[in-house]
């Protein structure tokens, strides 16, 4: 049964994926309503952009305090609609947002401050250059369900602090976390037109893309990302695309097997494996392969599964049955092609409709779907390698490039390998945690997306660089304007030599030949 059903009165009905109990319903915004939301945002934005950065930061400070005070209430909403354990709602959602707020409070003023641009060319020395980050206007944000609070919150707060208004379309499976964000920001003093949440499903998302927004930040699957990129291209709408991943974990021969196996189990099963940064492929040096597998199996057996509201639970359900069927298909395909099933491997209907047992597969190959497609479920597929070069080649043999990890007791060796892996982030001796480092840019290469969120690069995505140039001698005509002639030709030739020739004599001769240009009298 689907967790969501469109009803006659155009409502989306949200169900708890662990129990199928109704969480609530939210309206499906029509094209006209989305258009109206964008227009209201557009009308409110110029005043917000003109407000001082300290006025904008004051809203953020109030928001931070409200979120701290209401953390358990918000965590309950996240868990009710996504199914994840309450502890994860706090650690991977609310904590991430609070850290991002702190980053913005500490760094937004300096990153967004206009920057002087010095000129090297002597002909341009009498100009004053200034680089100003201009807010786009209205940023459209489209979000997935797997991190229903942290993803839209960090993107929204970054857009707002840069002087933009936001129209946010959350996933139809998890709209209430975004509505909580909107409520908290309203309580923190934000003009309600500056953040509008338009609930709805895929068509509402495509209407937002076509609505006249000035930039889009889309987070979701590669398939939808491609559709979104096509419609954005039709009107040259700038986009950030945060898409899927198939993150490799490389465990070198000198790694601590106990630590690395704990990381693999947490990295593959956290949020029931439904994290863009999940460990989706694990490569282990052959000398520690069996020991590593045994440790993973033992640790997997100790995990407790159930509804996320139960504080003893490590793993919640998957979001819906479609996701569960993908996981089943990957496991069946892997086993039929020779993989060994060491743990799990089946759905657990006795717990609820969307539960799948955490699964360890050994001896997988790159011919199997589980090593090529994003699984987005609690599967840890493991294979061995013999050399560092082979491990790097395996890690790079993927259409994705979101993140990766290298495990070793030699940091230098780990960092050297990290440089050779094609991914937006490579962690040495950790997994997933990069998403909780607000200074670190988040985003991928290849099919994993375009652009960055988080950190300095995330802030810079929310403004376009405007260069303002002021001439310090407004009463002086420029030497390179009309009024050319043979002498000017010689002068320019000399000037090029003076600036760029490697030969000192030629440079000096060039300087002498070009001085006449300063005395040109026949400028138009
Ligand atoms: P999805 O692509 O199905 O949906 C994402 C959002 O797009 C939803 O709000 C949906 O309603 C909307 N949408 C659907 N069709 C649309 C269309 N034609 N035009 C505009 N919007 C449309 O993805 P999902 O299942 O919600 O999320 C899971 C995916 O998201 C996984 O692939 C995961 O890796 C990825 N993800 C990536 C990151 C990242 O930062 N790179 C983070 C989280 C999730």
Coordinates of C-alpha atoms and ligand atoms in Angstrom, one line a residue:
X1 CA 0.0 0.0 0.0
X2 CA 1.3 3.4 -0.8
X3 CA 2.1 5.8 2.0
X4 CA 0.3 8.6 0.1
X5 CA -2.9 8.8 -1.9
X6 CA -4.2 11.7 -3.9
X7 CA -7.7 12.5 -2.8
X8 CA -10.6 14.0 -4.8
X9 CA -10.3 17.3 -3.0
X10 CA -6.7 17.5 -4.1
X11 CA -5.1 16.7 -0.7
X12 CA -2.1 14.6 -0.1
X13 CA -2.5 12.2 2.8
X14 CA 0.6 11.4 4.7
X15 CA 1.0 8.1 6.5
X16 CA 3.6 6.9 9.0
X17 CA 5.7 4.4 7.0
X18 CA 6.2 2.2 10.0
X19 CA 2.5 1.9 11.0
X20 CA 0.5 3.3 8.1
X21 CA -1.3 5.5 10.6
X22 CA -2.4 8.8 9.1
X23 CA -0.1 11.7 10.0
X24 CA -2.2 14.4 8.4
X25 CA -3.1 15.8 5.0
X26 CA -1.8 18.8 3.1
X27 CA -3.3 20.6 0.0
X28 CA -2.0 20.0 -3.5
X29 CA -1.2 23.5 -4.7
X30 CA -2.5 24.3 -8.2
X31 CA -0.5 25.9 -10.9
X32 CA -2.3 29.2 -10.2
X33 CA -1.6 29.0 -6.5
X34 CA 2.1 28.3 -7.1
X35 CA 2.3 31.2 -9.5
X36 CA 0.7 33.5 -6.9
X37 CA 3.1 32.3 -4.2
X38 CA 6.1 33.2 -6.4
X39 CA 4.6 36.6 -7.1
X40 CA 4.1 37.3 -3.4
X41 CA 7.7 36.2 -2.8
X42 CA 8.9 38.4 -5.6
X43 CA 7.1 41.4 -4.1
X44 CA 8.5 40.9 -0.6
X45 CA 12.1 40.2 -1.6
X46 CA 13.5 43.6 -2.5
X47 CA 12.8 45.0 0.9
X48 CA 14.4 42.0 2.5
X49 CA 17.5 42.3 0.3
X50 CA 17.9 45.9 1.2
X51 CA 17.7 45.1 4.9
X52 CA 21.1 45.0 6.7
X53 CA 22.7 41.6 7.1
X54 CA 22.5 42.1 10.8
X55 CA 18.7 42.4 10.5
X56 CA 18.6 39.1 8.6
X57 CA 20.9 37.5 11.1
X58 CA 18.6 38.5 14.0
X59 CA 15.8 36.4 12.5
X60 CA 18.3 33.5 12.2
X61 CA 19.3 33.9 15.9
X62 CA 15.6 33.8 17.0
X63 CA 15.1 30.7 14.8
X64 CA 18.0 29.0 16.4
X65 CA 16.6 29.5 19.9
X66 CA 13.1 28.3 18.9
X67 CA 14.5 25.2 17.2
X68 CA 16.6 24.4 20.3
X69 CA 13.5 24.8 22.5
X70 CA 11.2 22.8 20.2
X71 CA 13.7 20.2 19.1
X72 CA 11.8 17.2 20.5
X73 CA 8.5 18.4 18.9
X74 CA 10.1 18.8 15.5
X75 CA 11.9 15.5 15.9
X76 CA 8.5 13.8 16.5
X77 CA 7.1 15.3 13.3
X78 CA 10.2 14.1 11.3
X79 CA 9.9 10.6 12.7
X80 CA 6.2 10.4 12.2
X81 CA 6.4 11.1 8.5
X82 CA 9.8 9.6 7.6
X83 CA 9.9 6.6 10.0
X84 CA 13.5 7.3 11.1
X85 CA 14.5 6.7 14.7
X86 CA 14.0 9.8 16.9
X87 CA 17.7 9.8 17.7
X88 CA 18.5 10.2 14.0
X89 CA 15.9 13.0 13.7
X90 CA 17.9 14.8 16.4
X91 CA 21.4 13.9 15.3
X92 CA 21.2 14.0 11.5
X93 CA 18.5 16.6 11.0
X94 CA 18.1 19.1 13.9
X95 CA 21.8 19.2 14.9
X96 CA 22.8 19.6 11.2
X97 CA 20.4 22.6 10.9
X98 CA 21.6 24.2 14.1
X99 CA 25.3 23.8 13.0
X100 CA 24.4 25.3 9.6
X101 CA 22.7 28.3 11.4
X102 CA 25.9 28.8 13.4
X103 CA 28.0 28.7 10.3
X104 CA 25.8 31.3 8.7
X105 CA 25.9 33.5 11.8
X106 CA 29.7 33.3 11.9
X107 CA 30.5 33.5 8.2
X108 CA 27.7 35.0 6.1
X109 CA 28.6 38.6 6.8
X110 CA 32.2 38.1 5.6
X111 CA 31.4 35.8 2.7
X112 CA 28.6 38.1 1.4
X113 CA 30.6 41.4 2.0
X114 CA 31.4 43.3 -1.2
X115 CA 35.0 42.6 -2.3
X116 CA 37.5 45.0 -3.7
X117 CA 39.0 43.8 -7.0
X118 CA 42.6 45.1 -7.6
X119 CA 43.7 45.4 -11.2
X120 CA 47.2 44.3 -12.4
X121 CA 47.0 46.0 -15.8
X122 CA 48.6 49.5 -15.5
X123 CA 46.0 50.9 -18.0
X124 CA 43.3 49.9 -15.5
X125 CA 44.9 51.1 -12.3
X126 CA 42.8 54.2 -12.2
X127 CA 39.6 52.2 -11.8
X128 CA 38.0 50.9 -8.6
X129 CA 36.6 47.4 -8.9
X130 CA 34.0 46.0 -6.6
X131 CA 32.5 42.5 -6.6
X132 CA 29.0 42.4 -5.1
X133 CA 26.9 39.2 -4.4
X134 CA 23.5 40.0 -5.8
X135 CA 20.6 37.8 -4.5
X136 CA 18.8 36.1 -7.4
X137 CA 15.4 37.1 -6.2
X138 CA 13.1 34.1 -5.7
X139 CA 14.8 30.7 -5.1
X140 CA 12.7 27.7 -5.8
X141 CA 13.6 24.7 -3.6
X142 CA 12.4 21.1 -4.3
X143 CA 13.2 18.5 -1.7
X144 CA 13.1 14.8 -1.2
X145 CA 11.7 12.8 1.8
X146 CA 14.8 11.2 3.2
X147 CA 16.0 14.2 5.2
X148 CA 12.7 16.1 5.3
X149 CA 13.9 18.8 7.7
X150 CA 17.7 19.3 7.3
X151 CA 17.8 19.4 3.5
X152 CA 15.1 22.1 2.9
X153 CA 16.1 24.0 6.1
X154 CA 19.8 24.4 5.3
X155 CA 19.0 25.4 1.7
X156 CA 16.2 27.8 2.7
X157 CA 18.2 29.5 5.5
X158 CA 21.2 30.0 3.1
X159 CA 18.9 31.5 0.4
X160 CA 17.2 33.8 2.9
X161 CA 20.4 35.1 4.6
X162 CA 21.7 36.0 1.2
X163 CA 18.7 38.3 0.6
X164 CA 16.4 36.0 -1.4
X165 CA 12.8 34.9 -1.0
X166 CA 12.1 31.2 -1.1
X167 CA 9.2 29.1 -2.5
X168 CA 9.7 25.5 -1.2
X169 CA 8.1 22.4 -2.6
X170 CA 8.7 19.5 -0.1
X171 CA 8.3 15.9 -0.9
X172 CA 4.7 14.8 -1.0
X173 CA 5.7 12.0 1.4
X174 CA 7.0 14.4 4.1
X175 CA 5.5 17.9 3.9
X176 CA 5.1 18.5 7.6
X177 CA 8.7 19.0 8.4
X178 CA 8.9 21.8 5.9
X179 CA 5.7 23.3 7.3
X180 CA 7.4 23.2 10.8
X181 CA 10.4 25.1 9.3
X182 CA 8.0 27.7 7.9
X183 CA 6.2 28.0 11.3
X184 CA 9.4 28.4 13.2
X185 CA 10.7 31.1 10.8
X186 CA 7.4 32.9 11.1
X187 CA 7.7 32.8 14.9
X188 CA 11.2 34.1 14.5
X189 CA 9.9 37.2 12.8
X190 CA 10.3 36.4 9.1
X191 CA 7.8 38.0 6.8
X192 CA 5.5 35.1 5.8
X193 CA 5.8 36.0 2.1
X194 CA 9.6 35.4 2.2
X195 CA 9.2 31.7 2.7
X196 CA 6.2 30.0 1.2
X197 CA 5.7 26.2 1.3
X198 CA 3.8 24.9 -1.6
X199 CA 2.8 21.3 -0.9
X200 CA 2.0 18.8 -3.6
X201 CA 3.5 16.0 -5.7
X202 CA 5.6 15.8 -8.9
X203 CA 3.4 18.0 -11.1
X204 CA 3.5 20.7 -8.4
X205 CA 7.3 20.5 -8.6
X206 CA 7.3 20.9 -12.3
X207 CA 5.0 23.9 -12.0
X208 CA 7.4 25.5 -9.6
X209 CA 10.2 25.0 -12.1
X210 CA 8.1 26.7 -14.8
X211 CA 6.8 29.4 -12.5
X212 CA 9.2 32.3 -13.1
X213 CA 11.5 31.6 -10.1
X214 CA 15.0 33.0 -10.6
X215 CA 17.0 29.9 -9.5
X216 CA 16.2 26.3 -8.5
X217 CA 17.8 24.1 -5.9
X218 CA 16.6 20.6 -6.6
X219 CA 17.4 17.6 -4.4
X220 CA 16.2 14.2 -5.5
X221 CA 16.7 11.3 -7.9
X222 CA 18.8 11.4 -11.0
X223 CA 15.7 10.6 -13.2
X224 CA 13.7 13.5 -11.8
X225 CA 16.9 15.7 -11.8
X226 CA 17.3 15.2 -15.6
X227 CA 13.6 16.1 -16.2
X228 CA 14.0 19.2 -14.1
X229 CA 17.2 20.2 -15.9
X230 CA 15.5 19.9 -19.2
X231 CA 12.6 22.2 -18.3
X232 CA 15.0 24.6 -16.6
X233 CA 17.2 24.7 -19.8
X234 CA 14.1 25.8 -21.8
X235 CA 14.3 29.2 -20.1
X236 CA 18.0 29.1 -19.0
X237 CA 17.0 28.9 -15.3
X238 CA 20.1 28.4 -13.2
X239 CA 20.0 25.2 -11.2
X240 CA 21.8 23.4 -8.4
X241 CA 21.1 19.6 -8.7
X242 CA 21.8 17.4 -5.6
X243 CA 21.1 13.9 -7.0
X244 CA 21.8 10.3 -6.1
X245 CA 24.9 8.5 -5.0
X246 CA 26.5 5.1 -5.0
X247 CA 29.2 5.9 -2.5
X248 CA 32.2 3.5 -2.3
X249 CA 34.0 2.7 0.9
X250 CA 37.6 1.5 0.5
X251 CA 39.1 -0.5 3.4
X252 CA 42.9 -0.7 3.0
X253 CA 45.0 -3.5 4.4
X254 CA 46.3 -1.3 7.3
X255 CA 42.8 -0.3 8.4
X256 CA 41.4 -1.0 11.9
X257 CA 38.9 -3.8 11.1
X258 CA 36.8 -3.2 14.2
X259 CA 36.3 0.5 13.5
X260 CA 35.9 0.2 9.7
X261 CA 33.3 -2.6 10.1
X262 CA 31.3 -0.5 12.6
X263 CA 31.4 2.4 10.1
X264 CA 30.3 0.1 7.2
X265 CA 27.3 -1.1 9.2
X266 CA 26.3 2.4 10.3
X267 CA 27.0 3.9 6.9
X268 CA 25.0 1.3 5.1
X269 CA 22.0 1.0 7.4
X270 CA 21.6 4.4 9.0
X271 CA 18.2 5.9 8.0
X272 CA 17.5 2.4 6.7
X273 CA 20.1 3.0 4.0
X274 CA 18.1 5.8 2.5
X275 CA 20.8 8.5 2.6
X276 CA 22.4 9.9 -0.5
X277 CA 25.7 9.5 1.2
X278 CA 25.1 5.9 2.4
X279 CA 27.8 3.3 1.9
X280 CA 26.4 1.6 -1.2
X281 CA 29.6 -0.3 -2.2
X282 CA 32.3 -1.6 0.0
X283 CA 35.7 -2.7 -1.2
X284 CA 38.0 -4.5 1.3
X285 CA 41.6 -5.6 0.9
X286 CA 41.8 -9.3 0.5
X287 CA 44.1 -9.7 3.5
X288 CA 41.3 -8.6 5.9
X289 CA 38.3 -9.5 3.8
X290 CA 37.0 -12.5 5.8
X291 CA 37.7 -10.9 9.2
X292 CA 35.9 -7.7 8.1
X293 CA 32.8 -9.6 6.8
X294 CA 32.6 -11.6 10.0
X295 CA 32.6 -8.4 12.1
X296 CA 29.9 -6.8 9.8
X297 CA 27.7 -9.9 10.2
X298 CA 28.1 -10.0 14.0
X299 CA 27.3 -6.2 14.3
X300 CA 24.4 -6.4 11.9
X301 CA 22.8 -9.2 14.0
X302 CA 22.9 -6.9 17.1
X303 CA 20.8 -4.2 15.4
X304 CA 17.2 -3.7 16.5
X305 CA 14.5 -2.8 14.0
X306 CA 11.1 -1.2 14.6
X307 CA 9.2 2.0 14.6
X308 CA 11.4 5.1 14.9
X309 CA 9.4 6.3 17.9
X310 CA 10.8 3.4 20.0
X311 CA 14.1 4.8 21.5
X312 CA 15.6 1.3 21.6
X313 CA 15.4 1.0 17.8
X314 CA 18.4 1.3 15.5
X315 CA 16.6 1.0 12.2
X316 CA 13.2 2.1 11.1
X317 CA 11.2 1.2 8.0
X318 CA 11.8 2.1 4.4
X319 CA 9.7 5.0 3.2
X320 CA 7.3 3.0 1.0
X321 CA 6.8 -0.3 -0.8
X322 CA 8.3 0.8 -4.1
X323 CA 11.6 1.5 -2.4
X324 CA 11.4 -1.9 -0.7
X325 CA 10.8 -3.7 -4.1
X326 CA 14.0 -2.0 -5.5
X327 CA 15.9 -3.5 -2.5
X328 CA 14.4 -6.9 -3.1
X329 CA 15.3 -6.8 -6.8
X330 CA 18.9 -5.9 -6.0
X331 CA 19.3 -8.7 -3.5
X332 CA 17.7 -11.3 -5.8
X333 CA 19.8 -10.2 -8.8
X334 CA 23.0 -10.3 -6.7
X335 CA 22.3 -13.8 -5.3
X336 CA 21.3 -15.1 -8.8
X337 CA 24.7 -13.8 -10.1
X338 CA 26.7 -15.5 -7.4
X339 CA 26.8 -13.1 -4.4
X340 CA 26.8 -14.8 -0.9
X341 CA 24.0 -13.7 1.4
X342 CA 25.5 -13.4 4.9
X343 CA 22.8 -11.5 6.8
X344 CA 19.2 -10.3 6.2
X345 CA 18.0 -10.5 2.6
X346 CA 14.3 -10.3 3.2
X347 CA 11.3 -8.1 4.1
X348 CA 10.0 -8.3 7.6
X349 CA 6.2 -8.0 7.3
X350 CA 5.7 -9.0 10.9
X351 CA 7.2 -5.5 11.8
X352 CA 5.1 -3.6 9.2
X353 CA 4.7 -3.3 5.5
X354 CA 7.9 -1.4 4.8
X355 CA 10.6 -3.1 6.9
X356 CA 13.6 -4.8 5.3
X357 CA 16.2 -6.6 7.3
X358 CA 19.7 -5.1 7.2
X359 CA 21.5 -7.2 4.6
X360 CA 25.2 -8.1 4.1
X361 CA 26.2 -9.5 0.7
X362 CA 29.7 -10.8 0.0
X363 CA 31.6 -11.5 -3.3
X364 CA 29.5 -9.0 -5.3
X365 CA 30.7 -7.9 -8.8
X366 CA 30.1 -4.8 -10.9
X367 CA 27.8 -6.8 -13.2
X368 CA 25.2 -6.8 -10.4
X369 CA 22.6 -4.0 -10.1
X370 CA 23.4 -3.7 -6.4
X371 CA 26.9 -2.3 -7.4
X372 CA 25.7 -0.1 -10.3
X373 CA 22.2 1.4 -9.5
X374 CA 21.4 3.4 -6.4
X375 CA 19.8 0.9 -4.0
X376 CA 18.7 3.4 -1.3
X377 CA 18.0 0.6 1.2
X378 CA 19.7 -1.3 4.1
X379 CA 22.2 -3.3 2.0
X380 CA 25.9 -3.6 2.5
X381 CA 27.5 -5.2 -0.6
X382 CA 31.1 -6.2 -0.1
X383 CA 33.9 -7.4 -2.5
X384 CA 37.6 -7.7 -2.1
X385 CA 40.5 -6.1 -4.0
X386 CA 44.3 -6.7 -4.1
X387 CA 46.0 -3.3 -4.8
X388 CA 45.3 0.3 -4.2
X389 CA 45.1 1.0 -7.9
X390 CA 42.4 -1.7 -8.3
X391 CA 40.5 -0.1 -5.4
X392 CA 40.6 3.3 -7.0
X393 CA 39.5 1.9 -10.4
X394 CA 36.6 0.1 -8.8
X395 CA 35.5 3.2 -6.8
X396 CA 35.6 5.3 -10.0
X397 CA 33.8 2.7 -12.1
X398 CA 30.3 4.3 -11.5
X399 CA 28.0 6.8 -13.1
X400 CA 27.8 8.5 -9.7
X401 CA 30.3 10.7 -7.8
X402 CA 28.7 12.1 -4.7
X403 CA 31.1 10.9 -1.8
X404 CA 33.5 8.2 -0.9
X405 CA 35.6 7.0 2.0
X406 CA 39.0 5.5 2.5
X407 CA 40.0 3.6 5.6
X408 CA 43.6 3.3 6.7
X409 CA 45.9 3.9 9.6
X410 CA 48.1 6.0 7.4
X411 CA 46.5 9.4 6.8
X412 CA 48.9 10.4 4.1
X413 CA 48.2 7.3 2.2
X414 CA 44.4 7.8 2.6
X415 CA 44.6 11.4 1.4
X416 CA 46.7 10.5 -1.6
X417 CA 44.1 7.9 -2.6
X418 CA 41.3 10.4 -1.9
X419 CA 42.7 12.7 -4.5
X420 CA 42.3 10.0 -7.1
X421 CA 38.7 9.3 -6.4
X422 CA 36.1 11.1 -8.5
X423 CA 33.6 12.3 -5.9
X424 CA 32.5 15.6 -4.5
X425 CA 33.7 14.6 -1.0
X426 CA 36.1 11.9 0.1
X427 CA 36.4 11.2 3.8
X428 CA 39.4 9.4 5.3
X429 CA 38.3 7.2 8.2
X430 CA 34.7 8.4 8.4
X431 CA 31.4 8.1 6.5
X432 CA 28.4 10.4 5.9
X433 CA 29.6 12.9 8.6
X434 CA 30.7 15.4 6.0
X435 CA 27.0 16.4 5.7
X436 CA 27.1 17.5 9.3
X437 CA 30.2 19.7 8.7
X438 CA 28.6 23.0 7.7
X439 CA 31.9 24.4 6.4
X440 CA 32.2 21.6 3.9
X441 CA 30.6 22.0 0.5
X442 CA 28.1 19.3 -0.3
X443 CA 27.5 18.1 -3.8
X444 CA 28.7 15.7 -6.5
X445 CA 30.2 15.2 -9.9
X446 CA 28.9 13.0 -12.8
X447 CA 25.3 11.9 -12.4
X448 CA 25.4 13.0 -8.7
X449 CA 24.7 16.6 -9.7
X450 CA 25.7 20.1 -10.4
X451 CA 26.6 22.8 -7.9
X452 CA 27.0 22.8 -4.1
X453 CA 25.0 23.4 -1.0
X454 CA 26.5 24.1 2.5
X455 CA 29.5 26.2 3.4
X456 CA 31.0 29.0 1.4
X457 CA 30.2 27.5 -2.0
X458 CA 26.6 26.9 -0.9
X459 CA 26.2 30.6 0.0
X460 CA 27.8 31.7 -3.2
X461 CA 25.2 29.6 -5.2
X462 CA 22.5 32.0 -3.8
X463 CA 24.0 35.2 -5.3
X464 CA 25.2 36.1 -8.7
X465 CA 28.5 38.0 -8.9
X466 CA 28.0 41.6 -10.0
X467 CA 31.1 43.5 -10.9
X468 CA 30.9 47.3 -10.3
X469 CA 33.6 49.4 -11.9
X470 CA 34.1 53.1 -11.0
X471 CA 36.6 55.2 -12.9
X472 CA 38.6 57.5 -10.7
X473 CA 39.2 60.1 -13.4
X474 CA 35.8 60.7 -14.9
X475 CA 37.0 63.8 -16.8
X476 CA 39.6 61.9 -18.8
X477 CA 39.0 60.2 -22.1
X478 CA 40.5 56.8 -22.3
X479 CA 43.7 56.3 -24.3
X480 CA 42.3 53.4 -26.2
X481 CA 39.2 55.1 -27.6
X482 CA 38.7 56.3 -31.2
X483 CA 41.3 58.5 -32.8
X484 CA 43.5 55.6 -34.1
X485 CA 46.3 56.1 -36.5
X486 CA 49.7 54.7 -37.4
X487 CA 51.3 56.1 -34.3
X488 CA 48.7 54.5 -32.1
X489 CA 49.4 51.2 -33.7
X490 CA 53.1 51.4 -32.8
X491 CA 52.2 52.5 -29.3
X492 CA 49.9 49.6 -28.7
X493 CA 52.5 47.2 -30.1
X494 CA 55.0 48.6 -27.7
X495 CA 52.6 48.4 -24.8
X496 CA 52.0 44.7 -25.4
X497 CA 55.7 44.1 -25.4
X498 CA 56.1 46.2 -22.2
X499 CA 53.5 44.2 -20.4
X500 CA 54.2 40.7 -21.5
X501 CA 57.4 40.1 -23.4
X502 CA 59.9 37.8 -21.6
X503 CA 62.9 39.8 -22.8
X504 CA 63.8 42.7 -20.6
X505 CA 65.3 44.8 -23.4
X506 CA 62.1 44.4 -25.5
X507 CA 60.0 45.3 -22.5
X508 CA 62.0 48.5 -22.0
X509 CA 61.8 49.3 -25.7
X510 CA 58.1 48.6 -25.6
X511 CA 57.7 51.0 -22.7
X512 CA 59.5 53.7 -24.6
X513 CA 57.4 53.2 -27.7
X514 CA 54.1 53.2 -25.8
X515 CA 54.6 56.4 -23.8
X516 CA 53.4 58.4 -26.7
X517 CA 50.0 57.0 -26.2
X518 CA 49.7 59.1 -23.0
X519 CA 50.1 62.2 -25.1
X520 CA 47.5 61.4 -27.7
X521 CA 45.6 64.6 -28.5
X522 CA 43.3 63.4 -31.3
X523 CA 40.9 61.4 -29.2
X524 CA 37.3 61.6 -30.4
Ligands
LIG1 P1 12.4 12.2 -6.4 O1 13.3 12.6 -7.5 O2 11.4 11.2 -6.6 O3 11.6 13.5 -5.8 C1 12.3 14.6 -5.3 C2 11.3 15.8 -5.3 O4 11.0 16.1 -6.7 C3 10.0 15.6 -4.7 O5 9.6 16.7 -4.0 C4 9.1 15.3 -5.8 O6 7.7 15.6 -5.6 C5 9.6 16.2 -6.9 N1 9.3 15.9 -8.3 C6 8.9 14.7 -8.8 N2 8.8 14.8 -10.1 C7 9.1 16.1 -10.4 C8 9.1 16.8 -11.7 N3 8.8 16.3 -12.8 N4 9.5 18.1 -11.6 C9 9.9 18.7 -10.5 N5 9.8 18.1 -9.3 C10 9.4 16.8 -9.3 O7 13.4 11.8 -5.2 P2 13.0 11.1 -3.8 O8 12.6 9.7 -4.0 O9 12.1 12.1 -3.1 O10 14.4 11.2 -3.1 C11 15.4 10.2 -3.1 C12 16.5 10.6 -4.1 O11 17.1 11.9 -3.7 C13 17.7 9.6 -4.0 O12 18.1 9.4 -5.3 C14 18.7 10.3 -3.2 O13 20.0 10.0 -3.5 C15 18.5 11.8 -3.6 N6 19.0 12.7 -2.6 C16 20.1 13.4 -2.9 C17 20.7 14.2 -2.0 C18 21.9 15.0 -2.3 O14 22.2 15.9 -1.5 N7 22.7 14.7 -3.3 C19 20.1 14.3 -0.7 C20 19.0 13.5 -0.4 C21 18.4 12.7 -1.4

